[in-house]
Short mmCIF file of C-alpha atoms in Angstrom, two decimals:
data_model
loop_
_atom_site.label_atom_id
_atom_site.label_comp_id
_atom_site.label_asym_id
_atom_site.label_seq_id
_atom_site.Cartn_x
_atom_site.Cartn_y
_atom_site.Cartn_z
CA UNK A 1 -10.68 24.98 6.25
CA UNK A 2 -14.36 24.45 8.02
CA UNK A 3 -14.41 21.53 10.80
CA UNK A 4 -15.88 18.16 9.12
CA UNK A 5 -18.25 15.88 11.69
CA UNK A 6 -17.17 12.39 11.89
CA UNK A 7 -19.60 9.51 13.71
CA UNK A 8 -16.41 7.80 16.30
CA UNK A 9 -17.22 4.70 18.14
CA UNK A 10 -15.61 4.98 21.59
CA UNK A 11 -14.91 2.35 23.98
CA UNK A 12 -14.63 3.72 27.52
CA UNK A 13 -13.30 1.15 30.75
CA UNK A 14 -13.67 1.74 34.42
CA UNK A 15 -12.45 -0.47 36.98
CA UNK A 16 -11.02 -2.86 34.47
CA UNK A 17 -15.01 -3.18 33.04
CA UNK A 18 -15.54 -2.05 29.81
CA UNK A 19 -18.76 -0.20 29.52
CA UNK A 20 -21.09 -1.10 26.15
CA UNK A 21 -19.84 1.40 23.13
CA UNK A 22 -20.73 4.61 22.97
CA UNK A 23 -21.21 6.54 19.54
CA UNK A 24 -20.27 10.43 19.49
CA UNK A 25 -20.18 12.80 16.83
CA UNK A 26 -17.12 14.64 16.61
CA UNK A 27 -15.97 18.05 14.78
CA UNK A 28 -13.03 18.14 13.96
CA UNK A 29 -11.15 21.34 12.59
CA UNK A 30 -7.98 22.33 11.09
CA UNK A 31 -5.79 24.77 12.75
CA UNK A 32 -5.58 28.52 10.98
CA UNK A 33 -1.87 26.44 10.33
CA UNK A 34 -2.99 23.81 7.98
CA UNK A 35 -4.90 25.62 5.85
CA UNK A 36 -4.98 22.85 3.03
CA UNK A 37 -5.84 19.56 2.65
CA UNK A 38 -4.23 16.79 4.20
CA UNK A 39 -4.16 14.08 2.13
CA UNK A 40 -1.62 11.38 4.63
CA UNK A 41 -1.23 11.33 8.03
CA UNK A 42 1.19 8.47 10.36
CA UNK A 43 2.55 8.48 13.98
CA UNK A 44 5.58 6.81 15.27
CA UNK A 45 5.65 6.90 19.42
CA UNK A 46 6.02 11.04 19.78
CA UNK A 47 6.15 12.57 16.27
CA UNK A 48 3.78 12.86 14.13
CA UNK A 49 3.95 13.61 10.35
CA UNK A 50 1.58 15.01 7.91
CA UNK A 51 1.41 15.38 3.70
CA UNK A 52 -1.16 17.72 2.88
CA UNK A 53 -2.33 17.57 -0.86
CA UNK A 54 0.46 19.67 -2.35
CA UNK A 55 3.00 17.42 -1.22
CA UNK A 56 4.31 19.40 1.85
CA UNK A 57 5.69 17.35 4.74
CA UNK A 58 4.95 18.64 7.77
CA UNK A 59 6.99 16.81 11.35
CA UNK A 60 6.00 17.66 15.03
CA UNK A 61 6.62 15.76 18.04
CA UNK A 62 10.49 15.06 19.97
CA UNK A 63 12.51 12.78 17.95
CA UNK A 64 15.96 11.49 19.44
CA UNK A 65 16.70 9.16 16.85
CA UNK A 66 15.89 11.13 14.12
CA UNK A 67 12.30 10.63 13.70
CA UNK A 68 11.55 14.21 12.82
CA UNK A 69 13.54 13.94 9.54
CA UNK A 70 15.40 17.64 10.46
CA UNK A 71 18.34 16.29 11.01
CA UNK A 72 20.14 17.50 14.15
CA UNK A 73 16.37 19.16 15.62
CA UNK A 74 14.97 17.02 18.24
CA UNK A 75 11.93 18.87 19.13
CA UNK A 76 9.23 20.85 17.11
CA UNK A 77 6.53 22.44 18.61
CA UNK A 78 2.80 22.18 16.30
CA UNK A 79 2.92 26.10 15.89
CA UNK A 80 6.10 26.52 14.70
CA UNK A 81 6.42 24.00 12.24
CA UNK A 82 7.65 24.37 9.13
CA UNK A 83 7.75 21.97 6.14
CA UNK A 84 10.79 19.92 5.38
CA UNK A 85 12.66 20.92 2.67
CA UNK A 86 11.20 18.62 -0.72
CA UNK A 87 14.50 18.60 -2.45
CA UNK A 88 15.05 14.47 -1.67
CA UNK A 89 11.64 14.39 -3.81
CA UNK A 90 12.50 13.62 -7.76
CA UNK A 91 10.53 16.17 -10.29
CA UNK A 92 7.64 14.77 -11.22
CA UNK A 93 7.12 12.78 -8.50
CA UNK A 94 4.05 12.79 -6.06
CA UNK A 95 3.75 11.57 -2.73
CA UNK A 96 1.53 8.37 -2.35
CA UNK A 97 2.10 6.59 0.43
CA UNK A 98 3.34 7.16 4.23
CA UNK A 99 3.63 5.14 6.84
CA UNK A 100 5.81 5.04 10.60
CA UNK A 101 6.43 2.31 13.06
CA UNK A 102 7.79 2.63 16.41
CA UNK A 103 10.60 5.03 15.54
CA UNK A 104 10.58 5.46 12.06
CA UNK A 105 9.07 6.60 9.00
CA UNK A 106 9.05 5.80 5.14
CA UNK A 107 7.00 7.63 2.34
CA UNK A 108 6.35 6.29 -1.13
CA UNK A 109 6.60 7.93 -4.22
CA UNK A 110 4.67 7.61 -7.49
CA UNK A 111 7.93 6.62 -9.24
CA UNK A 112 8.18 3.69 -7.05
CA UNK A 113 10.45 5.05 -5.16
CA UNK A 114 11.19 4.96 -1.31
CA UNK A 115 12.54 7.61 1.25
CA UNK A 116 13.01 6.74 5.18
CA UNK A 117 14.10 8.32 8.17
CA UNK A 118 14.21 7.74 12.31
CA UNK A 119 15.84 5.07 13.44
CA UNK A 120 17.25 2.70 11.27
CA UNK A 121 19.36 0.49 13.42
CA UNK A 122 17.89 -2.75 12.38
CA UNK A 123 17.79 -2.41 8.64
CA UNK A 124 14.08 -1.24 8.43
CA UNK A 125 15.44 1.45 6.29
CA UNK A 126 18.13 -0.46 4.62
CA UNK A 127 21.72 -0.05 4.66
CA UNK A 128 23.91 1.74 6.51
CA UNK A 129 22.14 0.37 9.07
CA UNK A 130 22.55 3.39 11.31
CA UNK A 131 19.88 6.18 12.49
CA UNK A 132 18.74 8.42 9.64
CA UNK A 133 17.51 12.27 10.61
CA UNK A 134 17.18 12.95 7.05
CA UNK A 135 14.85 11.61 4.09
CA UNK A 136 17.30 9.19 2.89
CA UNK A 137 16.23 7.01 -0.36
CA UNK A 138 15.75 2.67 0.42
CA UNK A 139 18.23 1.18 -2.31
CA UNK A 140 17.22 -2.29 -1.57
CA UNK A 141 14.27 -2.95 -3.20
CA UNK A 142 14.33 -4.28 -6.85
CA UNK A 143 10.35 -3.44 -8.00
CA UNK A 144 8.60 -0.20 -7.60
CA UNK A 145 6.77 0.03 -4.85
CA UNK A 146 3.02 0.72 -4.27
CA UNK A 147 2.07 0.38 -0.79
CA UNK A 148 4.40 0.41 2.90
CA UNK A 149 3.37 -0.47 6.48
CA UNK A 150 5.46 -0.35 9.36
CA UNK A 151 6.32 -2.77 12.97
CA UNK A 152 8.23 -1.99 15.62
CA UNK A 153 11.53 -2.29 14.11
CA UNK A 154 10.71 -3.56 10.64
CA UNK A 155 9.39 -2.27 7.08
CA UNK A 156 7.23 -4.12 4.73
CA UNK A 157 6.51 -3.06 0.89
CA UNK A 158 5.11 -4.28 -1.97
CA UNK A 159 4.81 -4.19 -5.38
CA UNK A 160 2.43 -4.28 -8.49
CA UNK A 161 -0.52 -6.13 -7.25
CA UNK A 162 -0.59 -8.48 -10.18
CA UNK A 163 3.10 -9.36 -10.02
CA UNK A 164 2.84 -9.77 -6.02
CA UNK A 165 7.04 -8.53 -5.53
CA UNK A 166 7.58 -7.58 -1.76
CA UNK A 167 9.87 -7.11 0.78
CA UNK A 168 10.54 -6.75 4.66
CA UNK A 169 13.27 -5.06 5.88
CA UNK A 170 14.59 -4.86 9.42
CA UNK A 171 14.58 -6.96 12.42
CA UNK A 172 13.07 -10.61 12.04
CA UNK A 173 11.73 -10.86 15.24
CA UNK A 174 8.55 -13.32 15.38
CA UNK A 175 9.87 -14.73 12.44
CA UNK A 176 8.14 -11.91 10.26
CA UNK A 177 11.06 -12.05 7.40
CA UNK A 178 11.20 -15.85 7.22
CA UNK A 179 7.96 -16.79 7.38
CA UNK A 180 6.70 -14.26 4.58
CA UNK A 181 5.27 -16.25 1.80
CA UNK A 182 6.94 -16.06 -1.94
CA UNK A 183 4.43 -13.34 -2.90
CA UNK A 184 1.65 -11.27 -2.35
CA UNK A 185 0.28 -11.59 -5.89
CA UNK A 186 -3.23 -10.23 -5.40
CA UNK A 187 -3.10 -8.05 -2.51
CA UNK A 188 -5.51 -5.33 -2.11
CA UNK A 189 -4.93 -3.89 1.19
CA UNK A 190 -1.75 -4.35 3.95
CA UNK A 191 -1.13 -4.10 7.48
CA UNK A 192 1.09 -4.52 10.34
CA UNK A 193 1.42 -4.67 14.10
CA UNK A 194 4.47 -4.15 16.26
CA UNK A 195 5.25 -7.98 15.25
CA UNK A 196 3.09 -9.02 12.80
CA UNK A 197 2.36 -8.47 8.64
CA UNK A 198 -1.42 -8.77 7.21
CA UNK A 199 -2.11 -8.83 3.87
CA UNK A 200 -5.44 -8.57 2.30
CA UNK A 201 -6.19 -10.33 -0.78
CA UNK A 202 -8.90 -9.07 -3.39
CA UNK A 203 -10.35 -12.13 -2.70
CA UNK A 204 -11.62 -11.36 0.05
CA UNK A 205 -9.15 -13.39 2.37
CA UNK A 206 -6.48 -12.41 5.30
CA UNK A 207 -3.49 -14.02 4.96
CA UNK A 208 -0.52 -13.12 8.39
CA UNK A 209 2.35 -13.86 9.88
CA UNK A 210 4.25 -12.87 12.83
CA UNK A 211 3.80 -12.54 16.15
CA UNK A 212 0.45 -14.60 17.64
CA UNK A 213 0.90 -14.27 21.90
CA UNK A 214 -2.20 -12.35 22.22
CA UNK A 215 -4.09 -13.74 19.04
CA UNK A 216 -2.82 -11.28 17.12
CA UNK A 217 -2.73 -13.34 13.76
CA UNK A 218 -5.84 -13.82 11.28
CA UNK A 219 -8.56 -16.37 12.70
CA UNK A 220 -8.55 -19.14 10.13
CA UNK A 221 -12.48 -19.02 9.58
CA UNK A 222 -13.01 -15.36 9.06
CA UNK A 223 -15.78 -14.39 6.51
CA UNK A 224 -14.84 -12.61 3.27
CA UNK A 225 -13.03 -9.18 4.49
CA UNK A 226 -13.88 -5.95 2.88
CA UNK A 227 -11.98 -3.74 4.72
CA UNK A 228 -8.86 -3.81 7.50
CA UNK A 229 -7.42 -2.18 10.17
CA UNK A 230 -3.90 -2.90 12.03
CA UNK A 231 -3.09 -1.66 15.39
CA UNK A 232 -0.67 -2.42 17.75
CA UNK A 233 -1.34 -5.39 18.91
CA UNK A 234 -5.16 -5.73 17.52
CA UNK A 235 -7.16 -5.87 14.04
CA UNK A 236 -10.32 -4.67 13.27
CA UNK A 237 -11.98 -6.09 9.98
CA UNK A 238 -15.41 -5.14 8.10
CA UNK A 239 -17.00 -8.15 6.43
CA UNK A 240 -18.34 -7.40 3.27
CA UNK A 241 -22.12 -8.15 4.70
CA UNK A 242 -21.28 -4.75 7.01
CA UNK A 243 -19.82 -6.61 10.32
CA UNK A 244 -16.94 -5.13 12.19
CA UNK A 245 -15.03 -8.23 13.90
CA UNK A 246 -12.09 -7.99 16.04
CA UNK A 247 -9.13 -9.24 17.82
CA UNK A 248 -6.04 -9.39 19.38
CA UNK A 249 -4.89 -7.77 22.26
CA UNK A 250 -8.00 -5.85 24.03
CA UNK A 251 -7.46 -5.00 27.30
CA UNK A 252 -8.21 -1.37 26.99
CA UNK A 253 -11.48 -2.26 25.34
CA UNK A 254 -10.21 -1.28 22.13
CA UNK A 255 -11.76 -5.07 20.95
CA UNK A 256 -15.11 -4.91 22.73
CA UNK A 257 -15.89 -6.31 26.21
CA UNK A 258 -15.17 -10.06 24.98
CA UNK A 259 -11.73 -10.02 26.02
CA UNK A 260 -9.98 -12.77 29.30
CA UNK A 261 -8.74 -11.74 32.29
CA UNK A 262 -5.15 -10.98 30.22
CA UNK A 263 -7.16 -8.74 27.97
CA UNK A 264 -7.20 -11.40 24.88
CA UNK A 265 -10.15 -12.05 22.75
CA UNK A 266 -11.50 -14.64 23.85
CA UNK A 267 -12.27 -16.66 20.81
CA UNK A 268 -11.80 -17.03 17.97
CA UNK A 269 -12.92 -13.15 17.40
CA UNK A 270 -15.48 -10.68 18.91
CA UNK A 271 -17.89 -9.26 17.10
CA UNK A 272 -18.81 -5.14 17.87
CA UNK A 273 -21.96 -4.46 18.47
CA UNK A 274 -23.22 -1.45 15.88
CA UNK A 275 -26.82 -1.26 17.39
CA UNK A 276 -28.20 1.25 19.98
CA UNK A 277 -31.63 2.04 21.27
CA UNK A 278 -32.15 4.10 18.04
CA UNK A 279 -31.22 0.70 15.59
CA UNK A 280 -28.38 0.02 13.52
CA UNK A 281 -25.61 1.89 12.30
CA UNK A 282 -23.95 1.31 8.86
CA UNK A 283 -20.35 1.12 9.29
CA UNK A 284 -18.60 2.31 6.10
CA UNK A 285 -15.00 2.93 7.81
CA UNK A 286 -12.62 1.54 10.16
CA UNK A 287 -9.40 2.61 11.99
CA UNK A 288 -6.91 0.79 14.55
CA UNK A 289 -3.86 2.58 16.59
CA UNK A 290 -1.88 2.42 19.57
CA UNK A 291 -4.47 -0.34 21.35
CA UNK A 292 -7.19 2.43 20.37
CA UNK A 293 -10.15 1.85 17.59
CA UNK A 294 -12.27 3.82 14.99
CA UNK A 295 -15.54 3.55 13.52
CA UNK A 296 -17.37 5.72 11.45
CA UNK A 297 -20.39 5.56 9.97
CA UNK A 298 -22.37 7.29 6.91
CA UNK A 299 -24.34 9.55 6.93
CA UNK A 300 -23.22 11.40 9.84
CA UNK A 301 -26.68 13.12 10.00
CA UNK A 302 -28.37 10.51 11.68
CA UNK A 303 -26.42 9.73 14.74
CA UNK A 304 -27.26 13.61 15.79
#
């Protein structure tokens, strides 16, 4: 498959100063290896895994706790990497969602189903609580599920977005499985950091819980939210009027330069600055990682 471009918004820091952002435009290209779409893509700390449109899984990375989903294997190189075997998968069933936290995985099915694997040794992927290097289904969840996000050492998943059923699993560190409200009736989007759970509402409002030491949780006054992203310890949101506001934990400038001296926001969030000496950029897409964040804009064409 040809390279696609893609407009990324960069923030570089040198000396602990954070330069103004920098917009490049970036090809990226498939390897002769994945010659097909890839429809979902997640990362726990060193293995990745892919599901390209077809519904192959593909693992890579060095998993000692089972985060490959090979079983025994703990490394696998990108070259020789071969697709886990689909048998777990029920006929007639379709891959939907995917999602990994720290050291685990779990992947959604279009039967509402769940499957799980890495390490598992505080219930994030239900019981026996024990490491799982195999696919292994999530028998404690009474609804079908729709949508998964992972934390550190925790699992959250919802339902129908009517009915509002969810769930975490796992550890409930920061409080994040007994401070979840009764339901999440109206969700249209979810998130989560290493200790906290977001949930966007349809509405246009952020509701979270969870860990807050860096001011990770939603400001109370945001605008209306169109669109999300959860990272680490950070959250980038685009207002529905086309602003991209952040905070959190930003002390590798992956907020903006607005952050304190312990690399905070400083209040209540920072707004990123989409302008250059050319004008204004319209921001259609956002993405948040491992203190690391993505913007891209549309069309492409004009930031050449």
């Amino acid at each position: 498959m040809a390279g696609f471009p893609v407009a990324l918004a960069e923030y570089t820091a040198n000396h602990n100063h954070i330069d103004r952002m920098k917009f490049q435009v970036a090809e990226l290209n498939y390897s002769d290896h994945f010659s097909v779409r890839v429809k979902l893509c997640s990362a726990t700390w060193d293995v990745s895994t892919l599901v390209t449109a077809d519904d192959q899984i593909f693992t890579y990375g060095c998993g000692s706790r089972g985060e490959l989903g090979r079983g025994s294997c703990l490394i696998v190189d990108e070259s020789l990497c071969p697709p886990l075997d689909q048998a777990f998968i029920p006929e007639g069933a379709t891959i939907i969602g995917l999602a990994s936290g720290l050291q685990h995985t779990v992947m959604v099915l279009s039967n509402g189903e769940v499957y799980g694997w890495g390490n598992g040794r505080k219930g994030q992927l239900g019981e026996p609580v024990e490491i799982v290097s195999e696919p292994r289904k999530i028998d404690a969840v009474n609804f079908q599920v729709k949508r998964a996000v992972c934390g550190r050492e925790f699992t959250y998943l919802v339902g129908d977005q009517d009915q509002g059923q969810h769930v975490v699993l796992g550890s409930d560190k920061y409080c994040v499985r007994s401070q979840a409200p009764e339901s999440a009736s109206g969700w249209k989007d979810i998130g989560a950091s290493w200790g906290s759970i977001f949930v966007l509402y349809q509405s246009g409002k952020l509701f979270s819980w969870g860990r807050n030491d860096h001011g990770q949780l939603a400001p109370g006054s945001l605008p209306r939210i169109a669109k999300m992203a959860v990272g680490s310890e950070h959250v980038l949101a685009l207002t529905v009027d086309g602003k991209v506001l952040a905070w959190g934990w930003g002390e590798h400038g992956n907020c903006g330069p607005d952050v304190d001296n312990d690399g905070d926001v400083k209040s209540p969030w920072s707004e990123i600055q989409t302008t250059d000496e050319e004008g204004g950029q319209t921001i259609v897409g956002i993405g948040a990682g491992c203190a690391t964040s993505w913007l891209w804009t549309d069309p492409v064409e004009s930031l050449s």
